[in-house]
Tab-separated table of C-alpha atoms and ligand atoms in Angstrom:
chain	number	residue	atom	x	y	z
A	1	MET	CA	-118.344	31.051	-150.680
A	2	SER	CA	-119.961	33.339	-148.062
A	3	THR	CA	-122.488	32.722	-145.308
A	4	LEU	CA	-125.907	34.330	-145.562
A	5	PRO	CA	-126.773	35.800	-142.179
A	6	GLU	CA	-130.558	35.144	-142.307
A	7	THR	CA	-130.346	31.403	-142.746
A	8	GLY	CA	-126.758	30.488	-142.096
A	9	ILE	CA	-126.541	28.811	-145.518
A	10	ARG	CA	-123.634	29.133	-147.881
A	11	ALA	CA	-124.035	31.126	-151.069
A	12	ALA	CA	-122.661	29.596	-154.226
A	13	GLY	CA	-119.453	30.884	-155.715
A	14	LEU	CA	-119.242	32.199	-159.252
A	15	GLY	CA	-120.469	29.679	-161.813
A	16	GLU	CA	-121.714	27.153	-159.265
A	17	ALA	CA	-125.194	25.712	-159.920
A	18	THR	CA	-127.684	26.917	-157.314
A	19	LEU	CA	-131.213	25.978	-156.343
A	20	GLY	CA	-132.426	29.392	-157.526
A	21	GLY	CA	-130.715	29.030	-160.892
A	22	HIS	CA	-132.170	25.547	-161.342
A	23	VAL	CA	-135.803	26.443	-160.648
A	24	LEU	CA	-135.596	29.777	-162.451
A	25	GLY	CA	-134.331	28.058	-165.600
A	26	GLN	CA	-137.231	25.616	-165.383
A	27	LEU	CA	-139.708	28.442	-164.854
A	28	ARG	CA	-138.343	30.333	-167.898
A	29	ARG	CA	-138.525	27.305	-170.182
A	30	LEU	CA	-141.945	26.180	-168.897
A	31	GLY	CA	-143.279	29.741	-169.111
A	32	ALA	CA	-142.217	29.944	-172.743
A	33	THR	CA	-143.837	26.544	-173.394
A	34	VAL	CA	-147.230	27.730	-172.114
A	35	GLY	CA	-146.931	31.116	-173.835
A	36	LEU	CA	-146.201	33.474	-170.923
A	37	SER	CA	-144.374	36.669	-171.895
A	38	GLU	CA	-140.820	37.490	-170.810
A	39	THR	CA	-142.282	40.193	-168.537
A	40	ASP	CA	-144.622	37.745	-166.811
A	41	ILE	CA	-141.854	35.202	-166.413
A	42	ALA	CA	-139.467	37.798	-164.975
A	43	LEU	CA	-142.057	38.958	-162.439
A	44	TYR	CA	-143.033	35.446	-161.342
A	45	GLY	CA	-139.390	34.424	-161.198
A	46	GLN	CA	-138.650	37.330	-158.884
A	47	VAL	CA	-141.595	36.460	-156.628
A	48	LEU	CA	-140.410	32.853	-156.466
A	49	LEU	CA	-136.838	33.869	-155.602
A	50	ASP	CA	-137.941	36.484	-153.043
A	51	SER	CA	-140.147	33.958	-151.258
A	52	LEU	CA	-137.321	31.446	-150.886
A	53	ALA	CA	-134.991	34.209	-149.673
A	54	GLY	CA	-131.342	33.221	-149.150
A	55	ALA	CA	-132.077	29.567	-149.949
A	56	VAL	CA	-131.989	30.338	-153.668
A	57	ARG	CA	-128.221	30.879	-153.494
A	58	ARG	CA	-127.648	27.482	-151.955
A	59	PRO	CA	-125.369	25.428	-154.203
A	60	LEU	CA	-126.935	22.273	-155.587
A	61	SER	CA	-123.815	20.412	-154.512
A	62	LEU	CA	-125.088	20.684	-150.917
A	63	PRO	CA	-127.892	18.368	-149.810
A	64	PRO	CA	-131.447	19.782	-149.510
A	65	ALA	CA	-131.719	22.265	-146.600
A	66	SER	CA	-134.568	20.264	-145.048
A	67	PRO	CA	-136.290	16.945	-145.766
A	68	SER	CA	-139.247	18.772	-147.322
A	69	PHE	CA	-142.181	16.555	-148.125
A	70	LEU	CA	-143.202	18.868	-150.966
A	71	SER	CA	-141.344	16.613	-153.391
A	72	ASP	CA	-139.655	13.220	-153.200
A	73	ASP	CA	-136.141	14.623	-153.595
A	74	HIS	CA	-136.892	17.502	-151.162
A	75	THR	CA	-136.772	20.305	-153.725
A	76	PRO	CA	-139.013	23.065	-152.273
A	77	VAL	CA	-140.647	23.721	-155.669
A	78	GLU	CA	-143.038	21.706	-157.864
A	79	PHE	CA	-144.715	22.799	-161.095
A	80	SER	CA	-148.098	21.759	-162.434
A	81	LEU	CA	-150.052	22.018	-165.661
A	82	ALA	CA	-153.829	22.349	-165.433
A	83	HIS	CA	-155.589	21.170	-168.578
A	84	THR	CA	-159.117	21.970	-169.749
A	85	PRO	CA	-160.755	20.917	-173.017
A	86	ASP	CA	-161.287	24.477	-174.242
A	87	ALA	CA	-158.039	26.320	-173.506
A	88	ALA	CA	-154.256	26.019	-173.438
A	89	PRO	CA	-152.961	24.469	-170.196
A	90	ALA	CA	-152.191	26.822	-167.299
A	91	LEU	CA	-148.867	26.693	-165.466
A	92	ARG	CA	-148.713	26.765	-161.686
A	93	VAL	CA	-145.903	26.559	-159.180
A	94	LEU	CA	-145.985	25.177	-155.627
A	95	VAL	CA	-143.358	26.475	-153.173
A	96	GLU	CA	-142.247	25.914	-149.572
A	97	PRO	CA	-140.921	29.336	-148.547
A	98	GLY	CA	-139.691	28.138	-145.142
A	99	TRP	CA	-137.720	25.225	-146.607
A	100	ALA	CA	-134.338	26.357	-145.238
A	101	HIS	CA	-135.586	26.758	-141.667
A	102	GLY	CA	-134.980	24.147	-139.020
A	103	THR	CA	-138.229	24.333	-137.040
A	104	MET	CA	-141.856	24.396	-138.134
A	105	GLY	CA	-142.269	27.679	-136.200
A	106	ASP	CA	-139.538	29.420	-138.191
A	107	SER	CA	-140.808	27.835	-141.381
A	108	ALA	CA	-144.312	29.178	-140.667
A	109	ARG	CA	-142.933	32.670	-140.054
A	110	ALA	CA	-141.033	32.601	-143.351
A	111	GLY	CA	-144.196	31.369	-145.081
A	112	LEU	CA	-146.379	34.091	-143.593
A	113	THR	CA	-143.812	36.741	-144.520
A	114	ALA	CA	-143.881	35.511	-148.131
A	115	ILE	CA	-147.701	35.568	-148.248
A	116	ARG	CA	-147.874	39.056	-146.721
A	117	ALA	CA	-145.354	40.340	-149.270
A	118	MET	CA	-147.555	38.975	-152.072
A	119	ALA	CA	-150.672	40.447	-150.456
A	120	ALA	CA	-148.955	43.861	-150.404
A	121	ARG	CA	-147.743	43.503	-153.990
A	122	TRP	CA	-151.099	42.457	-155.419
A	123	SER	CA	-153.391	44.148	-152.854
A	124	PHE	CA	-155.383	41.213	-151.571
A	125	PRO	CA	-156.618	40.625	-148.026
A	126	THR	CA	-155.245	37.828	-145.834
A	127	ASP	CA	-157.996	37.905	-143.215
A	128	GLN	CA	-159.005	34.264	-143.811
A	129	LEU	CA	-155.470	33.120	-143.110
A	130	ASP	CA	-155.091	35.521	-140.162
A	131	ALA	CA	-158.244	34.050	-138.606
A	132	LEU	CA	-156.645	30.579	-138.561
A	133	GLU	CA	-153.179	31.398	-137.217
A	134	ASP	CA	-153.636	29.899	-133.746
A	135	LEU	CA	-154.946	26.642	-135.289
A	136	PHE	CA	-152.222	26.072	-137.866
A	137	PHE	CA	-149.225	27.826	-136.336
A	138	PRO	CA	-149.321	26.836	-132.644
A	139	ALA	CA	-146.188	27.044	-130.498
A	140	GLY	CA	-144.094	23.912	-131.064
A	141	ALA	CA	-145.960	23.081	-134.289
A	142	GLU	CA	-145.415	19.616	-135.781
A	143	GLY	CA	-144.607	18.859	-139.434
A	144	PRO	CA	-144.368	17.664	-142.102
A	145	LEU	CA	-145.111	21.178	-143.379
A	146	ALA	CA	-145.926	24.604	-141.969
A	147	LEU	CA	-147.005	26.588	-145.019
A	148	TRP	CA	-146.767	26.114	-148.774
A	149	TYR	CA	-148.136	28.416	-151.425
A	150	ALA	CA	-149.025	27.941	-155.068
A	151	LEU	CA	-149.332	30.537	-157.789
A	152	ASP	CA	-151.556	30.222	-160.822
A	153	LEU	CA	-149.351	31.969	-163.353
A	154	ARG	CA	-151.608	34.123	-165.514
A	155	ALA	CA	-150.571	36.150	-168.536
A	156	GLY	CA	-150.453	39.885	-167.939
A	157	LYS	CA	-152.247	39.990	-164.604
A	158	ALA	CA	-152.014	39.128	-160.925
A	159	PRO	CA	-151.667	35.391	-160.200
A	160	GLY	CA	-154.147	33.362	-158.224
A	161	VAL	CA	-152.566	32.582	-154.845
A	162	LYS	CA	-153.264	29.424	-152.841
A	163	VAL	CA	-152.005	28.774	-149.318
A	164	TYR	CA	-151.589	25.231	-147.935
A	165	VAL	CA	-151.410	24.581	-144.202
A	166	ASN	CA	-151.097	21.487	-142.047
A	167	PRO	CA	-154.155	20.235	-140.103
A	168	SER	CA	-151.771	18.120	-137.963
A	169	ALA	CA	-149.767	21.147	-136.778
A	170	ALA	CA	-151.061	20.602	-133.232
A	171	GLY	CA	-150.583	16.808	-133.558
A	172	PRO	CA	-152.311	14.301	-135.853
A	173	GLU	CA	-154.733	13.429	-133.062
A	174	HIS	CA	-156.173	16.973	-133.327
A	175	ALA	CA	-156.309	17.165	-137.126
A	176	ALA	CA	-160.040	16.440	-137.457
A	177	ARG	CA	-160.917	19.003	-134.801
A	178	THR	CA	-158.613	21.560	-136.413
A	179	VAL	CA	-160.236	21.066	-139.833
A	180	GLU	CA	-163.718	21.322	-138.345
A	181	GLU	CA	-162.875	24.498	-136.422
A	182	ALA	CA	-161.155	26.103	-139.424
A	183	LEU	CA	-164.164	25.400	-141.649
A	184	ARG	CA	-166.461	26.838	-138.990
A	185	ARG	CA	-164.429	30.033	-138.691
A	186	LEU	CA	-164.490	30.455	-142.463
A	187	GLY	CA	-168.279	30.257	-142.428
A	188	TYR	CA	-168.722	26.589	-143.369
A	189	ASP	CA	-170.462	25.313	-140.253
A	190	LYS	CA	-171.801	22.179	-141.879
A	191	ALA	CA	-168.940	21.415	-144.238
A	192	PHE	CA	-167.021	19.052	-141.959
A	193	ALA	CA	-169.941	16.605	-141.934
A	194	GLU	CA	-169.725	16.476	-145.748
A	195	LEU	CA	-166.158	15.152	-145.738
A	196	PRO	CA	-165.575	11.437	-146.310
A	197	SER	CA	-163.721	9.379	-143.767
A	198	GLY	CA	-160.113	8.604	-144.561
A	199	ALA	CA	-156.725	8.158	-142.955
A	200	GLY	CA	-156.073	11.806	-142.173
A	201	TYR	CA	-156.131	15.310	-143.612
A	202	PRO	CA	-152.755	16.164	-145.169
A	203	PHE	CA	-153.662	19.766	-146.136
A	204	LEU	CA	-156.181	22.543	-145.851
A	205	ALA	CA	-155.928	25.151	-148.610
A	206	LEU	CA	-157.243	28.682	-149.039
A	207	ASP	CA	-157.598	30.621	-152.277
A	208	LEU	CA	-156.325	34.164	-151.655
A	209	GLY	CA	-156.141	36.996	-154.137
A	210	ASP	CA	-157.882	37.139	-157.468
A	211	TRP	CA	-160.329	34.253	-157.976
A	212	LYS	CA	-163.820	34.154	-159.500
A	213	SER	CA	-165.086	32.009	-156.647
A	214	PRO	CA	-162.420	31.463	-153.987
A	215	ARG	CA	-162.433	27.994	-152.454
A	216	THR	CA	-161.486	26.447	-149.172
A	217	LYS	CA	-160.206	22.935	-149.793
A	218	VAL	CA	-159.693	19.960	-147.532
A	219	TYR	CA	-157.526	17.016	-148.622
A	220	VAL	CA	-158.259	13.503	-147.370
A	221	LYS	CA	-155.901	10.532	-147.589
A	222	HIS	CA	-157.256	7.128	-148.708
A	223	PRO	CA	-154.896	4.146	-148.338
A	224	HIS	CA	-155.740	1.134	-150.524
A	225	MET	CA	-158.315	2.988	-152.593
A	226	SER	CA	-160.118	1.048	-155.350
A	227	ALA	CA	-161.879	2.425	-158.429
A	228	ASP	CA	-165.190	1.502	-156.785
A	229	ASP	CA	-164.188	3.596	-153.749
A	230	ALA	CA	-163.265	6.512	-156.021
A	231	CYS	CA	-166.677	6.310	-157.690
A	232	ALA	CA	-168.437	6.322	-154.329
A	233	LEU	CA	-166.367	9.294	-153.107
A	234	SER	CA	-167.119	11.304	-156.257
A	235	ARG	CA	-170.820	10.522	-156.316
A	236	ASP	CA	-172.106	14.057	-155.703
A	237	SER	CA	-169.577	15.806	-157.937
A	238	GLY	CA	-171.334	15.280	-161.251
A	239	ALA	CA	-168.536	12.976	-162.427
A	240	ALA	CA	-169.485	10.053	-164.667
A	241	ALA	CA	-168.492	6.736	-163.059
A	242	ALA	CA	-166.935	5.559	-166.351
A	243	ASP	CA	-164.673	8.635	-166.383
A	244	ILE	CA	-163.562	8.089	-162.801
A	245	ARG	CA	-162.854	4.419	-163.510
A	246	TYR	CA	-160.871	5.199	-166.637
A	247	PHE	CA	-158.871	7.880	-164.852
A	248	PHE	CA	-158.230	5.683	-161.806
A	249	HIS	CA	-156.873	2.781	-163.843
A	250	ALA	CA	-154.823	4.899	-166.230
A	251	ALA	CA	-153.256	6.981	-163.446
A	252	ALA	CA	-152.574	3.755	-161.536
A	253	GLY	CA	-150.570	2.357	-164.424
A	254	SER	CA	-153.004	0.063	-166.223
A	255	LEU	CA	-154.693	1.676	-169.163
A	256	PRO	CA	-158.063	0.004	-169.717
A	257	PRO	CA	-159.415	-0.394	-173.270
A	258	SER	CA	-162.397	1.722	-172.179
A	259	GLY	CA	-164.132	2.590	-168.904
A	260	GLN	CA	-165.948	-0.727	-169.169
A	261	GLY	CA	-164.934	-4.176	-168.106
A	262	VAL	CA	-162.213	-3.189	-165.641
A	263	ASP	CA	-162.059	-4.678	-162.181
A	264	GLY	CA	-163.320	-1.961	-159.839
A	265	THR	CA	-162.055	-3.790	-156.763
A	266	LEU	CA	-158.328	-3.437	-157.605
A	267	ARG	CA	-156.596	-1.381	-154.921
A	268	LEU	CA	-153.648	1.027	-154.869
A	269	LEU	CA	-151.146	-0.560	-152.522
A	270	ARG	CA	-148.293	1.926	-152.765
A	271	ARG	CA	-148.528	5.645	-151.985
A	272	PRO	CA	-152.194	6.425	-151.298
A	273	ALA	CA	-154.574	8.464	-153.424
A	274	LEU	CA	-155.915	11.735	-152.033
A	275	THR	CA	-159.280	13.360	-152.551
A	276	CYS	CA	-159.828	17.080	-152.259
A	277	HIS	CA	-163.165	18.607	-151.321
A	278	SER	CA	-163.742	22.273	-152.009
A	279	PHE	CA	-166.218	24.695	-150.504
A	280	THR	CA	-167.256	28.079	-151.845
A	281	GLU	CA	-169.025	30.923	-150.121
A	282	GLY	CA	-172.683	30.529	-149.326
A	283	GLU	CA	-172.806	26.788	-149.965
A	284	THR	CA	-172.896	23.850	-147.603
A	285	ALA	CA	-172.397	21.031	-150.086
A	286	PRO	CA	-168.922	20.726	-151.575
A	287	SER	CA	-168.558	22.737	-154.788
A	288	GLY	CA	-165.749	20.584	-156.099
A	289	PHE	CA	-164.093	17.166	-155.960
A	290	THR	CA	-160.590	16.151	-157.027
A	291	LEU	CA	-159.012	12.713	-157.225
A	292	HIS	CA	-155.200	12.799	-156.924
A	293	ILE	CA	-153.272	9.664	-157.882
A	294	PRO	CA	-149.502	9.461	-157.290
A	295	VAL	CA	-148.800	8.025	-160.750
A	296	ARG	CA	-145.043	7.918	-160.014
A	297	ASP	CA	-145.511	4.946	-157.714
A	298	TYR	CA	-147.480	2.945	-160.273
A	299	VAL	CA	-145.276	3.136	-163.355
A	300	ARG	CA	-141.878	1.761	-164.265
A	301	ASP	CA	-140.610	5.150	-165.480
A	302	ASP	CA	-141.631	8.555	-166.798
A	303	GLU	CA	-141.938	7.375	-170.373
A	304	GLU	CA	-144.785	5.195	-169.162
A	305	ALA	CA	-146.217	8.024	-167.024
A	306	LEU	CA	-146.233	10.327	-170.048
A	307	ALA	CA	-147.925	7.680	-172.199
A	308	LEU	CA	-150.657	7.228	-169.575
A	309	ALA	CA	-151.106	10.994	-169.139
A	310	THR	CA	-151.273	11.424	-172.923
A	311	ALA	CA	-153.969	8.746	-173.224
A	312	LEU	CA	-155.940	10.347	-170.391
A	313	LEU	CA	-155.744	13.878	-171.764
A	314	THR	CA	-156.741	12.665	-175.197
A	315	ARG	CA	-159.690	10.718	-173.879
A	316	PHE	CA	-160.906	13.821	-171.974
A	317	GLY	CA	-160.532	16.028	-175.069
A	318	MET	CA	-157.429	17.898	-173.869
A	319	ASP	CA	-154.222	18.675	-175.760
A	320	PRO	CA	-151.287	16.523	-174.546
A	321	THR	CA	-148.565	18.304	-176.547
A	322	VAL	CA	-147.749	20.989	-173.971
A	323	LEU	CA	-147.200	18.336	-171.286
A	324	LYS	CA	-144.709	16.521	-173.484
A	325	ARG	CA	-142.829	19.742	-174.212
A	326	SER	CA	-142.950	20.681	-170.524
A	327	LEU	CA	-141.085	17.532	-169.520
A	328	ARG	CA	-138.346	18.555	-171.966
A	329	ALA	CA	-138.366	22.030	-170.375
A	330	LEU	CA	-137.753	20.474	-166.948
A	331	THR	CA	-134.940	18.052	-167.631
A	332	GLN	CA	-132.549	16.738	-170.253
A	333	ARG	CA	-132.570	13.211	-168.893
A	334	GLN	CA	-134.233	10.352	-170.756
A	335	LEU	CA	-137.779	9.786	-169.542
A	336	ALA	CA	-137.081	6.065	-169.230
A	337	ASP	CA	-134.170	6.795	-166.849
A	338	GLY	CA	-136.336	7.725	-163.867
A	339	ALA	CA	-139.783	7.626	-162.270
A	340	GLY	CA	-141.158	10.766	-160.655
A	341	LEU	CA	-141.025	13.629	-163.119
A	342	ILE	CA	-144.826	13.350	-163.248
A	343	ALA	CA	-145.575	13.068	-159.530
A	344	TYR	CA	-149.366	13.072	-159.503
A	345	LEU	CA	-152.220	13.098	-161.986
A	346	ALA	CA	-155.434	14.700	-160.770
A	347	LEU	CA	-158.976	14.734	-162.135
A	348	VAL	CA	-160.767	17.897	-161.026
A	349	TYR	CA	-164.500	18.572	-160.954
A	350	GLU	CA	-165.801	22.021	-160.043
A	351	ARG	CA	-169.498	22.703	-160.144
A	352	SER	CA	-170.708	24.000	-163.535
A	353	ARG	CA	-167.265	23.689	-165.104
A	354	GLN	CA	-165.797	21.088	-167.430
A	355	PRO	CA	-163.487	18.523	-165.790
A	356	ARG	CA	-159.797	19.397	-165.637
A	357	ILE	CA	-156.722	17.176	-165.546
A	358	THR	CA	-153.692	18.418	-163.662
A	359	ALA	CA	-150.208	16.957	-164.014
A	360	TYR	CA	-147.800	17.736	-161.139
A	361	LEU	CA	-144.240	18.031	-162.387
A	362	SER	CA	-141.131	17.576	-160.255
A	363	SER	CA	-138.146	19.870	-160.344
A	364	GLU	CA	-135.642	17.076	-159.516
A	365	ALA	CA	-133.064	19.614	-158.318
A	366	TYR	CA	-131.474	16.983	-156.053
A	367	SER	CA	-132.169	13.526	-157.345
A	368	VAL	CA	-133.971	11.310	-159.798
A	369	ARG	CA	-135.691	8.201	-158.534
A	370	PRO	CA	-134.459	5.224	-160.586
A	371	PRO	CA	-136.969	3.269	-162.686
A	372	GLN	CA	-138.879	0.592	-160.791
A	373	GLU	CA	-137.656	-2.636	-162.312
A	374	GLN	CA	-140.318	-4.864	-160.832
A	375	HIS	CA	-143.465	-3.554	-162.461
A	376	PRO	CA	-145.554	-1.899	-159.737
A	377	GLN	CA	-148.829	-2.855	-161.387
A	378	ALA	CA	-148.416	-6.197	-159.632
A	379	ASP	CA	-149.271	-4.218	-156.483
A	380	LEU	CA	-152.717	-3.364	-157.730
A	381	VAL	CA	-154.510	-6.310	-156.183
A	382	PRO	CA	-158.157	-7.305	-155.835
A	383	ALA	CA	-159.730	-6.590	-152.473
A	384	GLN	CA	-160.307	-10.296	-151.645
A	385	ARG	CA	-156.605	-11.037	-151.856
A	386	LEU	CA	-155.859	-8.087	-149.604
A	387	ARG	CA	-158.182	-9.413	-146.962
A	388	ALA	CA	-156.836	-12.952	-147.283
A	389	SER	CA	-153.249	-11.779	-146.715
B	1	LIG	N1	-145.099	15.426	-152.141
B	1	LIG	C1	-146.267	15.285	-151.330
B	1	LIG	C2	-147.025	14.019	-151.736
B	1	LIG	O1	-146.597	13.314	-152.587
B	1	LIG	C3	-147.186	16.495	-151.361
B	1	LIG	C4	-147.625	16.942	-152.704
B	1	LIG	C5	-146.904	17.702	-153.577
B	1	LIG	C6	-148.867	16.661	-153.337
B	1	LIG	N2	-147.637	17.929	-154.701
B	1	LIG	C7	-148.821	17.305	-154.595
B	1	LIG	C8	-150.012	15.942	-152.975
B	1	LIG	C9	-149.887	17.213	-155.499
B	1	LIG	C10	-151.060	15.862	-153.887
B	1	LIG	C11	-151.004	16.487	-155.140
B	1	LIG	O2	-148.044	13.688	-151.161
């Protein structure tokens, strides 16, 4: 056991399971499941390890280096599968490069270093991010995150890179102003007025690198959302209300027989849903809308989450088999022995594209949340009862 100078963390001895070994194994098995080549997997694995620096040698027998909010068990990595009706699902990985650092300032510096290394490797500009540094990385920045990135892992070419920053870095009371100013600097003067009201802005995200139409995205939190609310929020996205209703109920743990006849006033009382509003160059109105539902809070266990996701994918004309195999690539545990392997399900609308369904998949390097014995669906209550209580 030695101490790594950069982070002060201990490196694992020979044969000891490490964070890096854990996530790399998952990446290899998931990559093979979605059909990435060994070369692609090796490159992406290296990028992932480089970005986490010395933290990858941290033995799994030690607790997480920081209480990262990236995942429930504080693993700084989460995978996702983006499904479309016409193609095989795409694998992505979300990472907190500054995970092992004690302050948000140091975490931000580690994050920026990781992004600049990728920009040099794949020759893309970072000017959009540079233009926002004072807003998102102020002295004494607050959490719960400084910078996360996600890679869209593409076969045989440069990945799409996304950077996530925290609108509450200068304090939650300034989050709205920070979002408005960031949108203005990026050329979206009128975008802020297009955002719905909610209970805060957990993330702002930038597409960097190779994208057909790069987006700026703002996430909004909606406690106690109902299916009727989701329909109202998605109104201008081109989404059919019946699709939103079906998705809402299925992802919230109660599969309706069809989009019809379900109670649109039922509300999510556990972890809130998020919406994401995307903007693309030259347009004022949002170009995309996403509904994120934290399915893990609304099921007993992952067997149920997989059944719901399978029903959803099938109903939207997407192939559920890769998702099922991906869960096997992540863990050997029984799906019924925990809740959280599928963290979120998201329904994504981008202008002039078919809807997508994304499943966010946990790494569970540190812990598995036990099944929820009292069925959480009991929490989905009609609005009247909420007001009465
Ligand atoms: N773990 C955090 C949450 O549950 C952040 C997060 C990770 C997240 N992956 C996500 C949020 C996917 C929305 C969608 O909120």
